[in-house]
Amino acid sequence: MRPTDLKYTESHEWIRIERDEAVIGITDYAIKELSDLVHVELPDVGESLEQDAPFGEVESVKAVSDLIAPLSGQVTAVNEEIAADMDLLAEDPYDEGWLIKLHVDDPTELESLMTAEEYEEFIKAEEAGAKEEKEEEEEDDEDEEEEDEDEDEEPDASE
């Protein structure tokens, strides 16, 4: 179960407000989807981030994904342990696996983020869409195979 005291983004980042700063990480769902994480690129302390803009990357054996800032602000801390031990992300994404801390410029930006319940619904819808897309691709592949077979069976008019 995902923590209910966090806010979530459609790009699968989570955010926890602690006093006057935000702690940001990526969700267990994102980690599961990426699988086999090998590298993370994070911003430097002092760097300014804009809401909905990339602030780094996470790389797995099968893909590289941008990390998207859930809020605007200035980076106050970077979890250096993550770069040395990518397993921290998979083992404890909501605590020891945090990525950055941010001094929030505009707290009202939090209103645009999802609650845990909304995030669960979002994931269900995303998974349903992915399943439907995969089924359509499989049907298209089958149709193409049938067309290829039909073309092979047609007699050649020049014979």
Coordinates of N, CA, C and O in Angstrom, one line a residue:
M1 N 0.8 -1.2 0.0 CA 0.0 0.0 0.0 C 0.9 1.3 0.0 O 1.8 1.3 0.7
R2 N 0.5 2.2 -0.8 CA 1.3 3.4 -0.9 C 0.9 4.4 0.2 O -0.2 4.4 0.6
P3 N 1.9 5.1 0.7 CA 1.6 6.1 1.8 C 0.4 7.1 1.4 O 0.4 7.6 0.3
T4 N -0.5 7.3 2.3 CA -1.6 8.1 2.0 C -1.4 9.6 2.3 O -2.1 10.4 2.0
D5 N -0.2 9.9 3.0 CA 0.1 11.3 3.4 C 0.9 12.0 2.3 O 1.3 13.1 2.5
L6 N 1.1 11.3 1.1 CA 1.9 11.9 0.1 C 1.0 12.4 -1.0 O -0.2 12.1 -1.1
K7 N 1.6 13.3 -1.9 CA 0.9 13.7 -3.1 C 1.7 13.0 -4.3 O 2.9 12.7 -4.2
Y8 N 1.0 12.8 -5.4 CA 1.5 12.0 -6.5 C 1.3 12.8 -7.8 O 0.4 13.6 -8.0
T9 N 2.2 12.4 -8.8 CA 2.1 13.0 -10.1 C 1.8 11.9 -11.2 O 2.0 10.7 -10.9
E10 N 1.3 12.4 -12.3 CA 1.1 11.4 -13.4 C 2.3 10.8 -14.0 O 2.3 9.8 -14.6
S11 N 3.5 11.4 -13.7 CA 4.8 10.9 -14.2 C 5.4 10.0 -13.1 O 6.6 9.6 -13.2
H12 N 4.6 9.7 -12.0 CA 5.0 8.7 -11.0 C 6.0 9.2 -10.0 O 6.8 8.4 -9.4
E13 N 6.1 10.5 -9.7 CA 6.8 11.0 -8.6 C 5.9 11.2 -7.4 O 4.7 11.4 -7.6
W14 N 6.5 11.1 -6.2 CA 5.7 11.4 -5.0 C 6.4 12.6 -4.3 O 7.5 12.9 -4.5
I15 N 5.6 13.2 -3.4 CA 6.1 14.4 -2.7 C 5.5 14.3 -1.3 O 4.3 14.1 -1.1
R16 N 6.4 14.6 -0.3 CA 6.0 14.7 1.1 C 6.4 16.1 1.6 O 7.6 16.5 1.4
I17 N 5.5 16.8 2.2 CA 5.9 18.1 2.8 C 6.3 17.9 4.2 O 5.6 17.3 5.0
E18 N 7.5 18.3 4.5 CA 8.1 18.3 5.9 C 8.5 19.7 6.3 O 9.5 20.2 5.7
R19 N 7.8 20.3 7.2 CA 8.1 21.6 7.6 C 8.0 22.6 6.4 O 7.0 22.7 5.8
D20 N 9.2 23.2 6.1 CA 9.2 24.2 5.0 C 9.8 23.6 3.7 O 10.2 24.4 2.8
E21 N 10.0 22.3 3.6 CA 10.5 21.8 2.4 C 9.8 20.5 2.0 O 9.1 19.9 2.7
A22 N 10.0 20.2 0.7 CA 9.3 19.0 0.1 C 10.4 17.9 -0.1 O 11.5 18.2 -0.6
V23 N 10.0 16.7 0.2 CA 10.9 15.5 -0.1 C 10.3 14.9 -1.4 O 9.0 14.7 -1.4
I24 N 11.1 14.6 -2.4 CA 10.6 14.0 -3.6 C 11.3 12.7 -4.0 O 12.5 12.6 -3.8
G25 N 10.5 11.8 -4.5 CA 11.0 10.5 -4.9 C 10.2 9.9 -6.1 O 9.3 10.6 -6.6
I26 N 10.4 8.7 -6.4 CA 9.6 8.0 -7.5 C 8.9 6.9 -6.8 O 9.3 6.3 -5.8
T27 N 7.7 6.6 -7.3 CA 6.8 5.6 -6.7 C 7.3 4.1 -7.0 O 8.1 3.9 -7.9
D28 N 6.8 3.3 -6.2 CA 7.1 1.8 -6.3 C 6.6 1.4 -7.7 O 7.2 0.5 -8.3
Y29 N 5.5 1.9 -8.2 CA 4.9 1.6 -9.5 C 5.9 1.9 -10.6 O 6.2 1.1 -11.5
A30 N 6.5 3.1 -10.5 CA 7.5 3.5 -11.5 C 8.7 2.6 -11.5 O 9.2 2.1 -12.5
I31 N 9.1 2.2 -10.3 CA 10.3 1.3 -10.2 C 10.0 0.0 -10.7 O 10.8 -0.6 -11.4
K32 N 8.8 -0.5 -10.4 CA 8.4 -1.9 -11.0 C 8.3 -1.8 -12.5 O 8.8 -2.7 -13.2
E33 N 7.8 -0.8 -13.1 CA 7.6 -0.7 -14.5 C 9.0 -0.5 -15.2 O 9.2 -1.1 -16.2
L34 N 9.9 0.2 -14.6 CA 11.2 0.4 -15.2 C 12.1 -0.9 -15.0 O 12.8 -1.3 -15.9
S35 N 12.0 -1.5 -13.8 CA 12.8 -2.7 -13.4 C 14.3 -2.6 -13.7 O 14.7 -1.9 -14.6
D36 N 15.0 -3.2 -12.9 CA 16.5 -3.3 -13.0 C 17.1 -1.9 -13.2 O 17.7 -1.6 -14.2
L37 N 17.0 -1.0 -12.2 CA 17.5 0.3 -12.3 C 19.1 0.3 -12.2 O 19.6 -0.5 -11.4
V38 N 19.7 1.1 -13.0 CA 21.2 1.0 -13.1 C 21.8 2.4 -12.9 O 23.0 2.5 -12.5
H39 N 21.1 3.5 -13.0 CA 21.7 4.8 -12.9 C 20.6 5.9 -12.6 O 19.5 5.8 -13.1
V40 N 21.0 6.9 -11.9 CA 20.1 8.0 -11.7 C 20.9 9.3 -11.8 O 22.1 9.3 -11.3
E41 N 20.4 10.3 -12.4 CA 21.0 11.6 -12.6 C 20.1 12.6 -11.9 O 18.9 12.7 -12.2
L42 N 20.7 13.3 -10.9 CA 19.9 14.2 -10.1 C 20.5 15.6 -10.2 O 21.7 15.8 -10.5
P43 N 19.8 16.7 -9.9 CA 20.3 18.0 -10.0 C 21.2 18.3 -8.8 O 21.3 17.6 -7.9
D44 N 21.9 19.5 -8.9 CA 22.8 19.9 -7.8 C 22.0 20.7 -6.8 O 21.0 21.4 -7.1
V45 N 22.5 20.7 -5.6 CA 21.9 21.5 -4.5 C 22.1 23.0 -5.0 O 23.1 23.4 -5.5
G46 N 21.0 23.7 -4.8 CA 21.0 25.1 -5.2 C 20.3 25.3 -6.5 O 19.9 26.5 -6.9
E47 N 20.1 24.3 -7.3 CA 19.5 24.4 -8.6 C 18.0 24.7 -8.5 O 17.3 24.2 -7.6
S48 N 17.5 25.6 -9.3 CA 16.1 25.9 -9.3 C 15.3 25.0 -10.3 O 15.7 24.7 -11.4
L49 N 14.1 24.5 -9.8 CA 13.3 23.6 -10.6 C 12.0 24.3 -10.9 O 11.5 25.1 -10.1
E50 N 11.4 24.0 -12.0 CA 10.1 24.5 -12.4 C 9.1 23.3 -12.4 O 9.5 22.2 -12.9
Q51 N 7.9 23.5 -11.9 CA 6.9 22.5 -11.9 C 6.7 21.9 -13.3 O 6.7 22.7 -14.3
D52 N 6.6 20.6 -13.4 CA 6.4 19.9 -14.7 C 7.5 19.9 -15.6 O 7.4 19.5 -16.8
A53 N 8.7 20.3 -15.2 CA 9.9 20.3 -16.0 C 10.8 19.2 -15.6 O 10.9 18.9 -14.4
P54 N 11.6 18.6 -16.5 CA 12.5 17.5 -16.1 C 13.6 18.1 -15.1 O 14.1 19.2 -15.3
F55 N 14.0 17.3 -14.1 CA 15.0 17.7 -13.2 C 16.1 16.6 -13.1 O 17.1 16.8 -12.4
G56 N 16.0 15.5 -13.8 CA 16.9 14.5 -13.8 C 16.4 13.3 -14.6 O 15.4 13.4 -15.3
E57 N 17.2 12.2 -14.5 CA 16.8 10.9 -15.2 C 17.0 9.7 -14.3 O 17.9 9.7 -13.5
V58 N 16.2 8.7 -14.6 CA 16.4 7.4 -14.0 C 16.5 6.4 -15.1 O 15.8 6.5 -16.1
E59 N 17.6 5.6 -15.1 CA 17.9 4.7 -16.2 C 17.8 3.2 -15.7 O 18.3 2.9 -14.6
S60 N 17.1 2.4 -16.5 CA 17.0 1.0 -16.2 C 17.7 0.3 -17.4 O 18.1 0.9 -18.3
V61 N 17.7 -1.1 -17.3 CA 18.3 -1.8 -18.4 C 17.4 -1.7 -19.6 O 17.9 -1.9 -20.7
K62 N 16.1 -1.3 -19.5 CA 15.3 -1.2 -20.7 C 14.8 0.2 -21.1 O 14.3 0.3 -22.2
A63 N 15.1 1.2 -20.3 CA 14.6 2.5 -20.6 C 15.3 3.6 -19.8 O 15.8 3.4 -18.7
V64 N 15.3 4.8 -20.3 CA 15.7 6.0 -19.6 C 14.4 6.9 -19.5 O 13.8 7.2 -20.5
S65 N 14.1 7.3 -18.2 CA 12.9 8.1 -18.0 C 13.3 9.4 -17.3 O 14.1 9.4 -16.4
D66 N 12.7 10.5 -17.8 CA 12.9 11.8 -17.1 C 12.2 11.8 -15.8 O 11.1 11.2 -15.6
L67 N 12.8 12.5 -14.8 CA 12.2 12.8 -13.6 C 11.6 14.2 -13.7 O 12.2 15.1 -14.2
I68 N 10.3 14.3 -13.4 CA 9.6 15.6 -13.6 C 9.3 16.2 -12.2 O 8.8 15.6 -11.3
A69 N 9.6 17.5 -12.1 CA 9.4 18.2 -10.9 C 8.0 18.4 -10.5 O 7.2 19.0 -11.3
P70 N 7.5 17.9 -9.4 CA 6.1 18.1 -9.0 C 5.8 19.5 -8.6 O 4.7 19.9 -8.7
L71 N 6.8 20.2 -8.1 CA 6.7 21.6 -7.7 C 7.9 22.4 -8.1 O 8.9 21.9 -8.3
S72 N 7.7 23.7 -8.1 CA 8.8 24.7 -8.4 C 9.5 24.9 -7.1 O 8.9 25.0 -6.0
G73 N 10.8 25.1 -7.2 CA 11.6 25.5 -6.0 C 13.0 25.3 -6.2 O 13.5 25.0 -7.3
Q74 N 13.8 25.4 -5.1 CA 15.2 25.3 -5.1 C 15.6 24.0 -4.4 O 15.2 23.8 -3.2
V75 N 16.5 23.3 -5.0 CA 17.0 22.0 -4.4 C 17.8 22.3 -3.2 O 18.8 23.1 -3.2
T76 N 17.4 21.7 -2.0 CA 18.2 21.9 -0.8 C 19.0 20.7 -0.4 O 19.9 20.8 0.4
A77 N 18.7 19.5 -1.0 CA 19.5 18.3 -0.6 C 19.3 17.3 -1.8 O 18.2 17.3 -2.4
V78 N 20.3 16.5 -2.0 CA 20.2 15.4 -2.9 C 20.7 14.1 -2.2 O 21.6 14.1 -1.5
N79 N 19.9 13.0 -2.4 CA 20.2 11.8 -1.8 C 21.4 11.1 -2.5 O 21.2 10.4 -3.5
E80 N 22.6 11.4 -2.0 CA 23.8 10.9 -2.7 C 23.9 9.3 -2.6 O 24.6 8.7 -3.4
E81 N 23.3 8.8 -1.5 CA 23.3 7.3 -1.3 C 22.7 6.6 -2.5 O 23.0 5.4 -2.8
I82 N 21.7 7.2 -3.2 CA 21.0 6.5 -4.3 C 22.0 6.2 -5.4 O 21.9 5.1 -6.0
A83 N 22.8 7.1 -5.8 CA 23.7 6.9 -6.9 C 24.7 5.7 -6.6 O 25.0 5.0 -7.5
A84 N 25.0 5.6 -5.3 CA 25.9 4.5 -4.9 C 25.2 3.2 -4.7 O 25.8 2.1 -4.9
D85 N 23.9 3.2 -4.4 CA 23.1 2.0 -4.1 C 21.7 2.1 -4.7 O 20.8 2.5 -4.0
M86 N 21.6 1.8 -6.0 CA 20.3 1.9 -6.7 C 19.2 1.0 -6.0 O 18.0 1.2 -6.2
D87 N 19.7 0.0 -5.3 CA 18.7 -0.9 -4.7 C 17.9 -0.2 -3.6 O 16.8 -0.6 -3.3
L88 N 18.4 0.9 -3.1 CA 17.6 1.7 -2.1 C 16.2 2.1 -2.7 O 15.2 2.1 -2.0
L89 N 16.2 2.4 -3.9 CA 15.0 2.9 -4.6 C 14.0 1.7 -4.6 O 12.8 2.0 -4.2
A90 N 14.4 0.6 -4.9 CA 13.5 -0.6 -5.0 C 13.1 -1.1 -3.6 O 11.9 -1.5 -3.4
E91 N 14.0 -1.0 -2.7 CA 13.8 -1.6 -1.3 C 12.9 -0.6 -0.5 O 12.1 -1.1 0.3
D92 N 13.1 0.7 -0.6 CA 12.4 1.6 0.3 C 12.1 2.9 -0.5 O 12.7 4.0 -0.1
P93 N 11.3 2.9 -1.5 CA 11.1 4.1 -2.3 C 10.5 5.3 -1.6 O 10.7 6.4 -2.0
Y94 N 9.8 5.1 -0.5 CA 9.1 6.2 0.2 C 9.8 6.7 1.4 O 9.3 7.6 2.1
D95 N 11.0 6.2 1.7 CA 11.7 6.6 2.9 C 13.1 6.8 2.5 O 13.5 7.9 2.1
E96 N 13.9 5.8 2.7 CA 15.4 5.9 2.4 C 15.6 6.1 0.9 O 16.7 6.6 0.5
G97 N 14.7 5.8 0.0 CA 14.9 6.0 -1.4 C 14.5 7.4 -2.0 O 14.3 7.5 -3.2
W98 N 14.3 8.4 -1.1 CA 14.0 9.7 -1.6 C 15.1 10.2 -2.5 O 16.2 9.7 -2.5
L99 N 14.8 11.1 -3.4 CA 15.7 11.6 -4.4 C 16.3 13.0 -4.1 O 17.5 13.2 -4.0
I100 N 15.4 13.9 -3.9 CA 15.8 15.3 -3.6 C 14.9 15.9 -2.6 O 13.8 15.5 -2.3
K101 N 15.4 17.0 -2.0 CA 14.6 17.9 -1.1 C 14.5 19.3 -1.8 O 15.5 19.7 -2.4
L102 N 13.4 19.9 -1.6 CA 13.2 21.2 -2.3 C 12.5 22.2 -1.4 O 11.6 21.9 -0.7
H103 N 13.1 23.4 -1.5 CA 12.4 24.6 -0.8 C 11.3 25.0 -1.8 O 11.6 25.4 -2.9
V104 N 10.0 24.9 -1.4 CA 8.9 25.1 -2.3 C 8.7 26.6 -2.5 O 8.6 27.4 -1.6
D105 N 8.6 27.0 -3.8 CA 8.4 28.4 -4.2 C 6.9 28.8 -4.0 O 6.6 29.9 -3.5
D106 N 6.0 27.9 -4.4 CA 4.6 28.2 -4.4 C 3.8 27.0 -3.9 O 3.5 26.1 -4.6
P107 N 3.4 27.1 -2.6 CA 2.7 25.9 -2.0 C 1.4 25.6 -2.7 O 0.9 24.5 -2.6
T108 N 0.8 26.6 -3.4 CA -0.5 26.3 -4.0 C -0.4 25.3 -5.2 O -1.3 24.7 -5.6
E109 N 0.9 25.1 -5.7 CA 1.1 24.1 -6.7 C 0.7 22.7 -6.2 O 0.4 21.8 -7.0
L110 N 0.7 22.5 -4.9 CA 0.4 21.2 -4.4 C -1.1 20.8 -4.8 O -1.4 19.6 -4.9
E111 N -1.9 21.8 -5.0 CA -3.3 21.5 -5.3 C -3.5 20.8 -6.6 O -4.5 20.1 -6.9
S112 N -2.5 20.9 -7.5 CA -2.5 20.2 -8.8 C -2.1 18.7 -8.8 O -2.2 18.0 -9.8
L113 N -1.6 18.3 -7.6 CA -1.2 16.9 -7.5 C -2.2 16.0 -7.0 O -3.2 16.4 -6.4
M114 N -2.1 14.7 -7.2 CA -3.1 13.7 -6.8 C -2.9 13.2 -5.4 O -1.7 13.1 -4.9
T115 N -4.0 12.9 -4.8 CA -3.9 12.2 -3.5 C -3.6 10.7 -3.8 O -3.6 10.3 -4.9
A116 N -3.3 10.0 -2.7 CA -3.0 8.5 -2.9 C -4.2 7.8 -3.6 O -4.0 7.0 -4.4
E117 N -5.4 8.1 -3.2 CA -6.6 7.5 -3.8 C -6.7 7.8 -5.3 O -6.9 6.9 -6.1
E118 N -6.5 9.1 -5.6 CA -6.5 9.5 -7.0 C -5.4 8.8 -7.8 O -5.6 8.4 -8.9
Y119 N -4.2 8.7 -7.2 CA -3.1 8.0 -7.9 C -3.4 6.6 -8.1 O -3.1 6.0 -9.2
E120 N -4.1 5.9 -7.2 CA -4.4 4.5 -7.4 C -5.4 4.3 -8.6 O -5.2 3.4 -9.4
E121 N -6.4 5.2 -8.7 CA -7.3 5.2 -9.8 C -6.6 5.5 -11.1 O -6.9 4.9 -12.1
F122 N -5.6 6.4 -11.1 CA -4.9 6.8 -12.3 C -4.1 5.6 -12.8 O -4.1 5.3 -13.9
I123 N -3.4 4.8 -11.8 CA -2.7 3.6 -12.2 C -3.6 2.6 -12.8 O -3.3 2.0 -13.8
K124 N -4.8 2.4 -12.2 CA -5.7 1.4 -12.8 C -6.1 1.8 -14.2 O -6.1 0.9 -15.1
A125 N -6.4 3.0 -14.4 CA -6.8 3.5 -15.7 C -5.6 3.3 -16.7 O -5.8 2.9 -17.9
E126 N -4.4 3.6 -16.3 CA -3.2 3.5 -17.1 C -3.0 2.1 -17.5 O -2.6 1.7 -18.6
E127 N -3.1 1.2 -16.5 CA -2.9 -0.3 -16.8 C -3.9 -0.8 -17.7 O -3.6 -1.6 -18.6
A128 N -5.2 -0.4 -17.5 CA -6.3 -0.8 -18.4 C -6.0 -0.3 -19.8 O -6.2 -1.1 -20.8
G129 N -5.5 0.9 -20.0 CA -5.2 1.5 -21.3 C -4.0 0.7 -21.9 O -4.0 0.4 -23.1
A130 N -3.0 0.4 -21.1 CA -1.9 -0.4 -21.7 C -2.3 -1.8 -22.1 O -1.8 -2.3 -23.1
K131 N -3.2 -2.4 -21.3 CA -3.7 -3.8 -21.6 C -4.4 -3.7 -23.0 O -4.2 -4.6 -23.8
E132 N -5.3 -2.7 -23.1 CA -6.1 -2.6 -24.3 C -5.2 -2.3 -25.5 O -5.4 -2.9 -26.6
E133 N -4.2 -1.5 -25.3 CA -3.2 -1.2 -26.4 C -2.5 -2.4 -26.8 O -2.3 -2.7 -28.0
K134 N -2.1 -3.2 -25.9 CA -1.3 -4.5 -26.2 C -2.2 -5.4 -26.9 O -1.8 -6.1 -27.9
E135 N -3.5 -5.6 -26.5 CA -4.4 -6.4 -27.2 C -4.6 -6.0 -28.7 O -4.7 -6.8 -29.6
E136 N -4.8 -4.7 -28.9 CA -4.9 -4.1 -30.2 C -3.7 -4.4 -31.1 O -3.8 -4.8 -32.2
E137 N -2.5 -4.3 -30.5 CA -1.3 -4.6 -31.2 C -1.2 -6.0 -31.6 O -0.9 -6.4 -32.7
E138 N -1.6 -6.9 -30.7 CA -1.6 -8.3 -31.0 C -2.6 -8.7 -32.1 O -2.3 -9.5 -33.0
E139 N -3.8 -8.0 -32.1 CA -4.8 -8.2 -33.1 C -4.2 -7.7 -34.5 O -4.4 -8.4 -35.5
D140 N -3.6 -6.6 -34.5 CA -3.0 -6.0 -35.7 C -1.9 -7.0 -36.2 O -1.9 -7.2 -37.4
D141 N -1.1 -7.5 -35.3 CA -0.1 -8.5 -35.8 C -0.7 -9.7 -36.4 O -0.2 -10.2 -37.4
E142 N -1.8 -10.2 -35.8 CA -2.5 -11.4 -36.3 C -3.1 -11.1 -37.7 O -3.0 -11.9 -38.6
D143 N -3.7 -9.9 -37.8 CA -4.3 -9.5 -39.1 C -3.2 -9.4 -40.2 O -3.4 -9.9 -41.3
E144 N -2.0 -8.9 -39.8 CA -0.9 -8.8 -40.8 C -0.4 -10.2 -41.2 O -0.1 -10.4 -42.4
E145 N -0.3 -11.1 -40.2 CA 0.1 -12.4 -40.5 C -0.9 -13.1 -41.5 O -0.5 -13.8 -42.4
E146 N -2.2 -12.9 -41.2 CA -3.2 -13.5 -42.1 C -3.1 -12.9 -43.5 O -3.3 -13.7 -44.5
E147 N -2.9 -11.6 -43.6 CA -2.8 -11.0 -44.9 C -1.6 -11.6 -45.7 O -1.6 -11.8 -46.9
D148 N -0.5 -11.7 -44.9 CA 0.7 -12.3 -45.6 C 0.5 -13.7 -46.0 O 0.9 -14.1 -47.1
E149 N -0.2 -14.5 -45.3 CA -0.6 -15.9 -45.6 C -1.5 -15.9 -46.9 O -1.3 -16.7 -47.8
D150 N -2.5 -15.0 -46.9 CA -3.4 -14.9 -48.1 C -2.6 -14.5 -49.3 O -2.9 -15.1 -50.4
E151 N -1.6 -13.6 -49.2 CA -0.9 -13.2 -50.4 C 0.0 -14.4 -50.9 O 0.2 -14.6 -52.1
D152 N 0.5 -15.2 -50.0 CA 1.3 -16.4 -50.4 C 0.5 -17.4 -51.1 O 1.0 -18.1 -51.9
E153 N -0.8 -17.5 -50.8 CA -1.7 -18.5 -51.3 C -2.3 -18.2 -52.7 O -2.7 -19.0 -53.4
E154 N -2.3 -16.9 -53.0 CA -2.9 -16.4 -54.3 C -2.1 -17.0 -55.4 O -0.9 -16.9 -55.5
P155 N -2.8 -17.5 -56.4 CA -2.0 -18.0 -57.6 C -1.4 -16.8 -58.4 O -2.0 -15.8 -58.5
D156 N -0.3 -17.1 -59.0 CA 0.4 -16.1 -59.8 C -0.3 -16.0 -61.2 O -0.4 -17.0 -61.8
A157 N -0.8 -14.9 -61.6 CA -1.6 -14.7 -62.8 C -0.7 -15.0 -64.0 O -1.2 -15.3 -65.1
S158 N 0.6 -14.9 -63.9 CA 1.5 -15.0 -65.0 C 1.8 -16.5 -65.4 O 2.4 -16.7 -66.3
E159 N 1.4 -17.4 -64.5 CA 1.7 -18.8 -64.8 C 0.8 -19.4 -65.8 O -0.3 -19.1 -66.1

